[in-house]
Coordinates of C-alpha atoms in Angstrom, one line a residue:
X729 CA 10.7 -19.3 -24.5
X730 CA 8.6 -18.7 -21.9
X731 CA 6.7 -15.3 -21.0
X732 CA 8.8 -12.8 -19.8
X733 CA 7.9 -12.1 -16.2
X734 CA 5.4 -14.4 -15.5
X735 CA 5.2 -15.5 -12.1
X736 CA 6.2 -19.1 -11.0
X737 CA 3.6 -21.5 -9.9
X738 CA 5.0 -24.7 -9.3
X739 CA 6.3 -24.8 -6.3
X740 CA 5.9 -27.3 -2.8
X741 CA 3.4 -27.5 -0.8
X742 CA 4.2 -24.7 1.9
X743 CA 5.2 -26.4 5.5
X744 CA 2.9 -25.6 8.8
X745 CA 5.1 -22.5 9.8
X746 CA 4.3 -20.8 6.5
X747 CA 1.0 -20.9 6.7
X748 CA 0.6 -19.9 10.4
X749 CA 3.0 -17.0 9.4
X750 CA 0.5 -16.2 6.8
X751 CA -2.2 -15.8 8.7
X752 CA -0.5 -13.6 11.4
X753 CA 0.6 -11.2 8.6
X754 CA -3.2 -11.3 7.3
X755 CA -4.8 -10.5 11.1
X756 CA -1.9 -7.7 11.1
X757 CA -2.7 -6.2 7.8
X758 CA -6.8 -6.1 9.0
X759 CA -5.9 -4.5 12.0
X760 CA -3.8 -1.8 10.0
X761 CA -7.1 -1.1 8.3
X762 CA -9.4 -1.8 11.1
X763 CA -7.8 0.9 13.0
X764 CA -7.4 3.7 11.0
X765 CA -10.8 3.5 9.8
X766 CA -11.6 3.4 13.1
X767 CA -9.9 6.5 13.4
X768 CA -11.1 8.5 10.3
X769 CA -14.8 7.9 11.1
X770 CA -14.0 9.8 14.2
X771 CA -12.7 12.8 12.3
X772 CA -15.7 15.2 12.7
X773 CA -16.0 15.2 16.4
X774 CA -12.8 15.3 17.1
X775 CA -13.2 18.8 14.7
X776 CA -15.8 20.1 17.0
X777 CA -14.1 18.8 19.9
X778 CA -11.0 21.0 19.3
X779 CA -12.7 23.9 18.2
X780 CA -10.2 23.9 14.7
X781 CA -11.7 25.7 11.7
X782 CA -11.2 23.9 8.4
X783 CA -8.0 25.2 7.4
X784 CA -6.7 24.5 11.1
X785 CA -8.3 20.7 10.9
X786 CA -6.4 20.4 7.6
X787 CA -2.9 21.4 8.6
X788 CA -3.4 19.0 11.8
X789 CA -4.3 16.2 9.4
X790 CA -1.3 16.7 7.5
X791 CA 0.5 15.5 10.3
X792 CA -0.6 11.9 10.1
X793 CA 1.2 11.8 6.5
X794 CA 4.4 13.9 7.8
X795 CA 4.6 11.6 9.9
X796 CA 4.4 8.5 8.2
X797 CA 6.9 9.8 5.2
X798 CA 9.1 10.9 8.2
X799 CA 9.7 7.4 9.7
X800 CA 9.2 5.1 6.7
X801 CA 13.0 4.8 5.6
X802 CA 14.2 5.0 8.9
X803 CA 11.7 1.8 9.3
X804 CA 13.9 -0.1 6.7
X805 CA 16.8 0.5 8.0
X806 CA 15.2 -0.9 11.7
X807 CA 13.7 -4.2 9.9
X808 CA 17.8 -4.7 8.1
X809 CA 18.5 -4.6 12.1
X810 CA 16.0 -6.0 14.3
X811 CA 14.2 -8.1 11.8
X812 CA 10.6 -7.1 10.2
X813 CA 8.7 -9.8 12.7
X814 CA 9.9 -7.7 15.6
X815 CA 9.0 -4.4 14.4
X816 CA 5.2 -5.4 12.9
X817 CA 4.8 -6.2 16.8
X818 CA 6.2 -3.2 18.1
X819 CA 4.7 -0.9 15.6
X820 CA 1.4 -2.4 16.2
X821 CA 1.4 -1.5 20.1
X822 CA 2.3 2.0 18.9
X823 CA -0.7 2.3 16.7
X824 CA -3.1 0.6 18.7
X825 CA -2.0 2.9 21.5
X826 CA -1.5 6.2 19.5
X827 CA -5.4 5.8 18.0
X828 CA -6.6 7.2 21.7
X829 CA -4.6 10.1 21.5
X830 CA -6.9 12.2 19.4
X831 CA -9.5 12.9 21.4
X832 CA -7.5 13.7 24.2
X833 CA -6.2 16.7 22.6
X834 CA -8.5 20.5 22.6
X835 CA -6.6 22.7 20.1
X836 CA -5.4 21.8 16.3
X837 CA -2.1 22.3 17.1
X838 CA -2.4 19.5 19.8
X839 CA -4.2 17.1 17.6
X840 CA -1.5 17.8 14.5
X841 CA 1.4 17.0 17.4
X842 CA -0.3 13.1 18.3
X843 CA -1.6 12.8 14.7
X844 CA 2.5 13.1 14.1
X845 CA 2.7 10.0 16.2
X846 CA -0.3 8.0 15.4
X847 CA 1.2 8.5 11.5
X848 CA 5.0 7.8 12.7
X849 CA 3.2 4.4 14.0
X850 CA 1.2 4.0 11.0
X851 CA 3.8 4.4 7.9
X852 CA 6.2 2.2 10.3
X853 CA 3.8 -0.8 10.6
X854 CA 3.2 -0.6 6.6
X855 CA 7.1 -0.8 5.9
X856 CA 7.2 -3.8 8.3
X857 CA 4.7 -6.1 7.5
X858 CA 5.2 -5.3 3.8
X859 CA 8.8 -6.5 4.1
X860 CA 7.8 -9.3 6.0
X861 CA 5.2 -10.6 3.6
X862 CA 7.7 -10.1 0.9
X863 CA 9.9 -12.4 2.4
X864 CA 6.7 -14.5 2.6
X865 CA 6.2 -14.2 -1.1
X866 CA 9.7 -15.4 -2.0
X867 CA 9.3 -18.0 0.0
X868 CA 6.0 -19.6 -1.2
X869 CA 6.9 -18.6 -4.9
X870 CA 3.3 -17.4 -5.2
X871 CA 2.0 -14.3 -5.7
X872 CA -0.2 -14.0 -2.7
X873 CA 0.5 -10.2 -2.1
X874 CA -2.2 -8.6 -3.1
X875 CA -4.4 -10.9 -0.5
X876 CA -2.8 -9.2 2.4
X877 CA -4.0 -5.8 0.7
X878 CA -7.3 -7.0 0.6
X879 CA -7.2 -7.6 4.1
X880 CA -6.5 -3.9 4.3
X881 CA -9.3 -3.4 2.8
X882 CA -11.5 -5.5 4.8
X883 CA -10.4 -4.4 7.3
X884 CA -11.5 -0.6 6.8
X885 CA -15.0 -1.7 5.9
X886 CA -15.1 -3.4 8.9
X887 CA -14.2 -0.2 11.2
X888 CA -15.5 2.0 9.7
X889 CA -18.5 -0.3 9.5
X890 CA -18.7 -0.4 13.9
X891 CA -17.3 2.9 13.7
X892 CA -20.4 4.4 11.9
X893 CA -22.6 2.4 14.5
X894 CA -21.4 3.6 17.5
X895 CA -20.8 7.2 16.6
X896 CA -24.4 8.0 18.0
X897 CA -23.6 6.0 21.2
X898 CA -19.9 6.3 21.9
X899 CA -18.0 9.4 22.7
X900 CA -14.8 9.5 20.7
X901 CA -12.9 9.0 23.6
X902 CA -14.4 5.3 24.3
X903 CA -14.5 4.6 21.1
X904 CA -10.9 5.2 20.2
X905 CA -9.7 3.4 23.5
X906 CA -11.9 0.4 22.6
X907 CA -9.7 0.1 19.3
X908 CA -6.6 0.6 21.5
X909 CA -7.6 -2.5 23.9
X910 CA -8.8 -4.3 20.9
X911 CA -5.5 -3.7 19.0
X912 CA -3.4 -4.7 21.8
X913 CA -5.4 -7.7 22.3
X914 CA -5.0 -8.7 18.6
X915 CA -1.0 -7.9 18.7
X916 CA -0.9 -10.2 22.1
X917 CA -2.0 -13.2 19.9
X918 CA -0.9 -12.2 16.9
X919 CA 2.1 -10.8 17.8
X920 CA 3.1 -14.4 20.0
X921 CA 2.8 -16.2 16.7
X922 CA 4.7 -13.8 14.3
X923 CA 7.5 -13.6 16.9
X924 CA 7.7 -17.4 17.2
X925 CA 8.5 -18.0 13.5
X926 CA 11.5 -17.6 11.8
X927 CA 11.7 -15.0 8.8
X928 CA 12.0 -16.7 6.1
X929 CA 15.4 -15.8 3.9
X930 CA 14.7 -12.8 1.5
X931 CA 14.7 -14.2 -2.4
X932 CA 16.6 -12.0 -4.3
X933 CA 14.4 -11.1 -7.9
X934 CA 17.4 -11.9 -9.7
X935 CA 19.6 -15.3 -9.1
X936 CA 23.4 -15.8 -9.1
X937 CA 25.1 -18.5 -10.8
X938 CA 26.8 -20.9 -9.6
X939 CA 30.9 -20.9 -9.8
X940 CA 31.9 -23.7 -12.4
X941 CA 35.3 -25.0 -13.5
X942 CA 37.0 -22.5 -16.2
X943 CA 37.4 -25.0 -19.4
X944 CA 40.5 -24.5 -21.1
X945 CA 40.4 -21.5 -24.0
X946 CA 37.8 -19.9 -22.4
X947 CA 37.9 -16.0 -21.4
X948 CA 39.8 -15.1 -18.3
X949 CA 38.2 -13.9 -14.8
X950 CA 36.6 -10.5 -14.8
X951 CA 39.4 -8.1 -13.1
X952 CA 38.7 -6.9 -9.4
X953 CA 37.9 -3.1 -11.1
X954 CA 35.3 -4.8 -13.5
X955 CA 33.5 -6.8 -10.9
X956 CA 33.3 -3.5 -8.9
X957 CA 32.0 -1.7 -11.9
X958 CA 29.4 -4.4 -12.8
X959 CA 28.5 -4.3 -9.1
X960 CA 28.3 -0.5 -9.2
X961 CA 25.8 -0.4 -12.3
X962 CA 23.7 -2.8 -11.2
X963 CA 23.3 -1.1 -8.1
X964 CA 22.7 1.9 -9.5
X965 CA 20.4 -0.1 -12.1
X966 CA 18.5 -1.2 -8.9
X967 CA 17.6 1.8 -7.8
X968 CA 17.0 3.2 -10.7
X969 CA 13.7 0.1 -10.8
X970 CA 12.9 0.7 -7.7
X971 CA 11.9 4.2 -8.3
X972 CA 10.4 2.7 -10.7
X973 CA 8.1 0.8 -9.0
X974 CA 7.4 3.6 -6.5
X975 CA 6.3 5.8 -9.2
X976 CA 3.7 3.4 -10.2
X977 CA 2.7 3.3 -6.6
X978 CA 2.1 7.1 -6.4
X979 CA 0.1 7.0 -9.4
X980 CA -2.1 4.3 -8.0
X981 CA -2.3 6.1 -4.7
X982 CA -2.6 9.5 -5.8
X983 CA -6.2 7.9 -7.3
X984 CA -6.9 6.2 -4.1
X985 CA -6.5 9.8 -1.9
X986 CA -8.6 11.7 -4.8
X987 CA -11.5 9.6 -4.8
X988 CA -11.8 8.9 -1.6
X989 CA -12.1 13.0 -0.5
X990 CA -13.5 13.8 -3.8
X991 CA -15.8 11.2 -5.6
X992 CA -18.8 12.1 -3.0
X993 CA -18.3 16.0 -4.0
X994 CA -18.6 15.4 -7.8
X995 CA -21.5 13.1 -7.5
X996 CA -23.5 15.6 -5.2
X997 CA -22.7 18.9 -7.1
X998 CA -22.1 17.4 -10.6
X999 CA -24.5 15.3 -11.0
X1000 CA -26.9 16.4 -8.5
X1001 CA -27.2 13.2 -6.8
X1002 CA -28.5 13.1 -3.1
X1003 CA -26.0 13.2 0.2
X1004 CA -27.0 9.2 0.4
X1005 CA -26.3 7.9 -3.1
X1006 CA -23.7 10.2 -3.3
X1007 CA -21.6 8.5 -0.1
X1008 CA -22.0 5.4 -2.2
X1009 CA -19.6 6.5 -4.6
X1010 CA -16.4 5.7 -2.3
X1011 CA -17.8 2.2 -0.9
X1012 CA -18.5 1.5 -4.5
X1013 CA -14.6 2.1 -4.9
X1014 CA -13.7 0.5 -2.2
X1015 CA -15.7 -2.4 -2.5
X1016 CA -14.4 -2.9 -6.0
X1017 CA -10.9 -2.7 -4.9
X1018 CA -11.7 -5.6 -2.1
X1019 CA -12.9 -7.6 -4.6
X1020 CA -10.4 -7.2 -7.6
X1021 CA -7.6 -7.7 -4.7
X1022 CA -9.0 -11.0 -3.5
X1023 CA -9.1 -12.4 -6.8
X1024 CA -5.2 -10.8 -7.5
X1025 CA -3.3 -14.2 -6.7
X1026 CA -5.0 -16.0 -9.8
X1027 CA -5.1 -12.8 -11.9
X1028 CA -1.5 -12.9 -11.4
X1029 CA -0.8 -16.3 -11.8
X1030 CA -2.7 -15.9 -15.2
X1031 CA -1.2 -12.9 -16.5
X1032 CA 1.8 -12.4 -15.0
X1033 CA 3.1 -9.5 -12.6
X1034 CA 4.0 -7.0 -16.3
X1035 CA 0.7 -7.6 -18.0
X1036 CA -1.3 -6.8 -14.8
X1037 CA 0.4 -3.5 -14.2
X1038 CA -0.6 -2.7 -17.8
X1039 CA -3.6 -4.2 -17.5
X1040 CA -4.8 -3.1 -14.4
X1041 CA -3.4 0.7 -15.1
X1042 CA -5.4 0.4 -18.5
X1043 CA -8.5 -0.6 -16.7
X1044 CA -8.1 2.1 -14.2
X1045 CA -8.0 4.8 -16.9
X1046 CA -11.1 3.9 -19.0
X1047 CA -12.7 3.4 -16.0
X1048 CA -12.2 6.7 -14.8
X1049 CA -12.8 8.9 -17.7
X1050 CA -16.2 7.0 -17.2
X1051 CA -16.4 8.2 -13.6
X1052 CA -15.3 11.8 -14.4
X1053 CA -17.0 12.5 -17.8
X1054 CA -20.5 10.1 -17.2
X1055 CA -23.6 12.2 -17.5
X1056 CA -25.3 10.1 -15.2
X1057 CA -24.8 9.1 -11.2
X1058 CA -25.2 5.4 -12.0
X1059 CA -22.8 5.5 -15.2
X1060 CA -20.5 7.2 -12.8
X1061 CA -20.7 4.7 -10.0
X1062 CA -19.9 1.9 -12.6
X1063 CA -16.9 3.7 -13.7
X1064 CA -15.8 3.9 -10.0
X1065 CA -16.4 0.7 -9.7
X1066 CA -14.3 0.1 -12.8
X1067 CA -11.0 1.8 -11.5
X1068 CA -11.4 0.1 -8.3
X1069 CA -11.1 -2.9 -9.8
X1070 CA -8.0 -1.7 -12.4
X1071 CA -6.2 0.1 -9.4
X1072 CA -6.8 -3.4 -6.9
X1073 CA -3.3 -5.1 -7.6
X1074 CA -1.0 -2.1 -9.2
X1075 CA 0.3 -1.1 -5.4
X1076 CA 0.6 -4.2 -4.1
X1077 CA 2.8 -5.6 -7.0
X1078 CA 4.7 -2.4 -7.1
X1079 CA 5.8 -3.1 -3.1
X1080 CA 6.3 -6.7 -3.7
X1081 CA 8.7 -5.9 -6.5
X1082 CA 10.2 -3.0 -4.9
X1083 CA 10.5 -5.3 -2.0
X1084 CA 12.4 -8.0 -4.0
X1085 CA 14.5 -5.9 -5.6
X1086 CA 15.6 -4.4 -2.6
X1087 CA 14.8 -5.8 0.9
X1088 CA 12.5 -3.3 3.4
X1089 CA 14.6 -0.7 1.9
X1090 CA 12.7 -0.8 -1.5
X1091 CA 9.5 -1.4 0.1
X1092 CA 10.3 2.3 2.3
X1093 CA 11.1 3.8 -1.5
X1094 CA 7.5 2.5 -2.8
X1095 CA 5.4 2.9 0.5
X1096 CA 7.0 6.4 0.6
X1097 CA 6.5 7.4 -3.0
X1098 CA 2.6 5.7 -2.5
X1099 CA 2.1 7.9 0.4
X1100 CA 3.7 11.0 -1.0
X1101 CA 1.0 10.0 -4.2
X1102 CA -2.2 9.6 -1.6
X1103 CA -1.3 12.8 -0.1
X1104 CA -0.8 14.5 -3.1
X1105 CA -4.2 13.8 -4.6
X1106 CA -7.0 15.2 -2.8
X1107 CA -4.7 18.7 -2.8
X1108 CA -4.4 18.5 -6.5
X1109 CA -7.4 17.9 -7.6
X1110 CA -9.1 20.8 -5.5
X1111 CA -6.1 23.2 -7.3
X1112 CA -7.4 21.8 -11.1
X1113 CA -11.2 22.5 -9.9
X1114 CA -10.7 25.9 -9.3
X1115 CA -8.2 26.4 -12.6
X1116 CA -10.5 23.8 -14.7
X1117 CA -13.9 22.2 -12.7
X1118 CA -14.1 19.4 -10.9
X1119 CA -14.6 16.4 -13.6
X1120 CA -11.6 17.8 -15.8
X1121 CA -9.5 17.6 -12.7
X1122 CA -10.8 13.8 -12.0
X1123 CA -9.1 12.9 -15.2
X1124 CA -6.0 13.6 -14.2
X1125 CA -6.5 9.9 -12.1
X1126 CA -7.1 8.3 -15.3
X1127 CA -3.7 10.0 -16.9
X1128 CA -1.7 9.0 -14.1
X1129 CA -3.4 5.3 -13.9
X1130 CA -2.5 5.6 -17.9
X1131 CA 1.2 6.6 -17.0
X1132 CA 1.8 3.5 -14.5
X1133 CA 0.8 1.4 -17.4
X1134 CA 3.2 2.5 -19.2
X1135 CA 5.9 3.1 -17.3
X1136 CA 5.2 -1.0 -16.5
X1137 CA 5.4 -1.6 -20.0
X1138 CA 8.3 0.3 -21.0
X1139 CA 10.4 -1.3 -17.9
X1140 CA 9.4 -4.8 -18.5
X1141 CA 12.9 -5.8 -20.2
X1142 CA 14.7 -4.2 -17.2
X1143 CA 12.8 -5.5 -14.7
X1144 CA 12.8 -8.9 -16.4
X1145 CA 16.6 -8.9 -16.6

């Protein structure tokens, strides 16, 4: 018998079109990053810009994430229509051109009514290309997603890399139209090849078989109301995994959004670390995450899609106690570094299976759900520091890595099946 779950590697070597299509989903993916780095880097001047207090700054904020939730099923539904190609393109000229907004704006509510639009862009653009490199997926028979993500990933370092060096030169104004012509730019190419390639046909996670002669003696046809019923349940079964699969991707977000608004804090008043080594503490993350999503494909190809859920969530758990608990800056860095790495692959597999189960509708469930984890965090954790203090509250990461674990392994025969 062979493991359940484990993901096929045999397969043909991919034709041209495949890999060209590849590669335009990876420059897509970067830009994603690229860009709203770009923009986050710009954050406090656009704070003093404005005038907003905190509080104000914060409720503006929120509307990159209402936003994003707001449009991300409708953004299913568009890719069922229209195709996923043709909305990545179109979603990407609305974010490159909703990133220059920002500065424009001199009040908080202002900025929270074009931060509504620059997140409407932003969640779309995730739902599209995610469905697309689903497709992708399927059709190579390899497990390539997390790749993509770790072009995310690169591509945040990357602007908030330039974004950090021309913050002393650059008003925010020029610097956020500079991403909006090099976005457009990028889509222009890009955006040529993606459209000039065929989707390729979605592969449903489960397979059909084939209609074969009835030998004599044997059972008759189910009845048109048991078909319907079977159809029904596993419908409903469906749904019920994809849920699934979003929860797993709220848990890995929710640790995502809580480090990266939090990690800096603890370090600094916890451990009484300086303002530099303790801005290390999120790159450290980050970096970690880059590197364990690079290195997903063969991890997956190991291990399997089950056992790197429960691995990964495992990981992501120890490794965060370590980051919470450590009595030492660099014991906590490692244990950063440590959920980074466990955290790497448990959102992208949760999309792709979403995704596969699905169509762009399950990846809108799990992007959603992801989203509604990210901007859960950061909130959460400040609620548990005032109950509890900040380290106790930074466990609550490891619980929930620990739940997506096991809500992996307790699904496995159902998502198997």
């Amino acid at each position: 018998m062979p493991p359940i779950n484990k993901t096929r590697t045999r397969t043909a070597a991919p034709d041209n079109s495949l890999t060209r299509l590849r590669i335009a989903l990876t420059v897509f993916f970067a830009l994603d990053g690229f860009v709203f780095a770009g923009w986050v880097v710009r954050i406090p001047a656009i704070k003093e810009q404005t005038g907003a207090s905190a509080s104000a700054l914060g409720l503006a904020l929120l509307g990159v994430s209402a936003g994003a939730v707001i449009t991300m099923m409708l953004t299913g539904r568009l890719c069922r229509r229209y195709g996923t190609h043709r909305v990545t393109v179109v979603c990407a000229v609305l974010l490159s051109l909703s990133v220059a907004l920002p500065p424009l704006t001199h009040s908080a509510p202002a900025l929270g009514a074009v931060l509504l639009v620059f997140g409407a862009a932003y969640g779309s653009i995730n739902v599209a290309f995610n469905s697309a490199a689903v497709d992708l997926v399927g059709a190579l028979r390899r497990p390539i997603m997390p790749s993509f993500h770790a072009a995310f990933s690169l591509g945040g370092m990357l602007g908030a890399g330039l974004g950090g060096l021309v913050a002393g030169g650059l008003s925010p104004t020029r610097h956020l139209l500079g991403l909006t012509v090099i976005g457009l730019l990028v889509t222009a190419v890009a955006g040529r090849t993606l459209l000039r390639i065929q989707p390729p046909a979605p592969t449903p996670d489960t397979t059909e078989q084939k209609a074969a002669p009835r030998p004599p003696g044997s059972p008759a046809p189910a009845s048109s109301r048991d078909r319907t019923h079977t159809r029904t349940h596993t419908h409903t079964r469906t749904r019920g995994l994809v849920f699934t699969f979003g929860l797993i991707a709220l848990c890995t977000a929710y640790g995502e959004g809580a480090l990266a608004d939090w990690s800096a804090l603890h370090l600094e008043h916890d451990l009484d670390a300086t303002a530099g080594v303790a801005a290390v503490g999120y790159s450290c993350f980050a970096l970690a995450m880059t590197i364990g999503r690079l290195t997903g494909t063969r991890l997956l190809e190991r291990l399997g899609q089950t056992r790197t859920l429960v691995g990964g969530g495992t990981t992501a758990a120890l490794g965060m106690l370590l980051g919470a608990l450590a009595p030492s800056v660099w014991a906590a860095l490692l244990g950063f570094m440590i959920t980074g790495l466990g955290l790497a692959n448990l959102f992208p597999v949760a999309v792709e299976r979403a995704g596969r189960l699905a169509g762009p509708d399950g990846v809108a469930v799990a992007s959603t759900l992801g989203y509604g984890g990210m901007l859960l965090g950061p909130p959460a954790i400040g609620f548990m520091a005032d109950w509890f203090s900040l380290p106790a509250a930074l466990t609550s990461v490891a619980a929930l890595a620990a739940t997506a674990a096991v809500i992996a392994a307790v699904t496995r025969r159902a998502a198997a099946a």
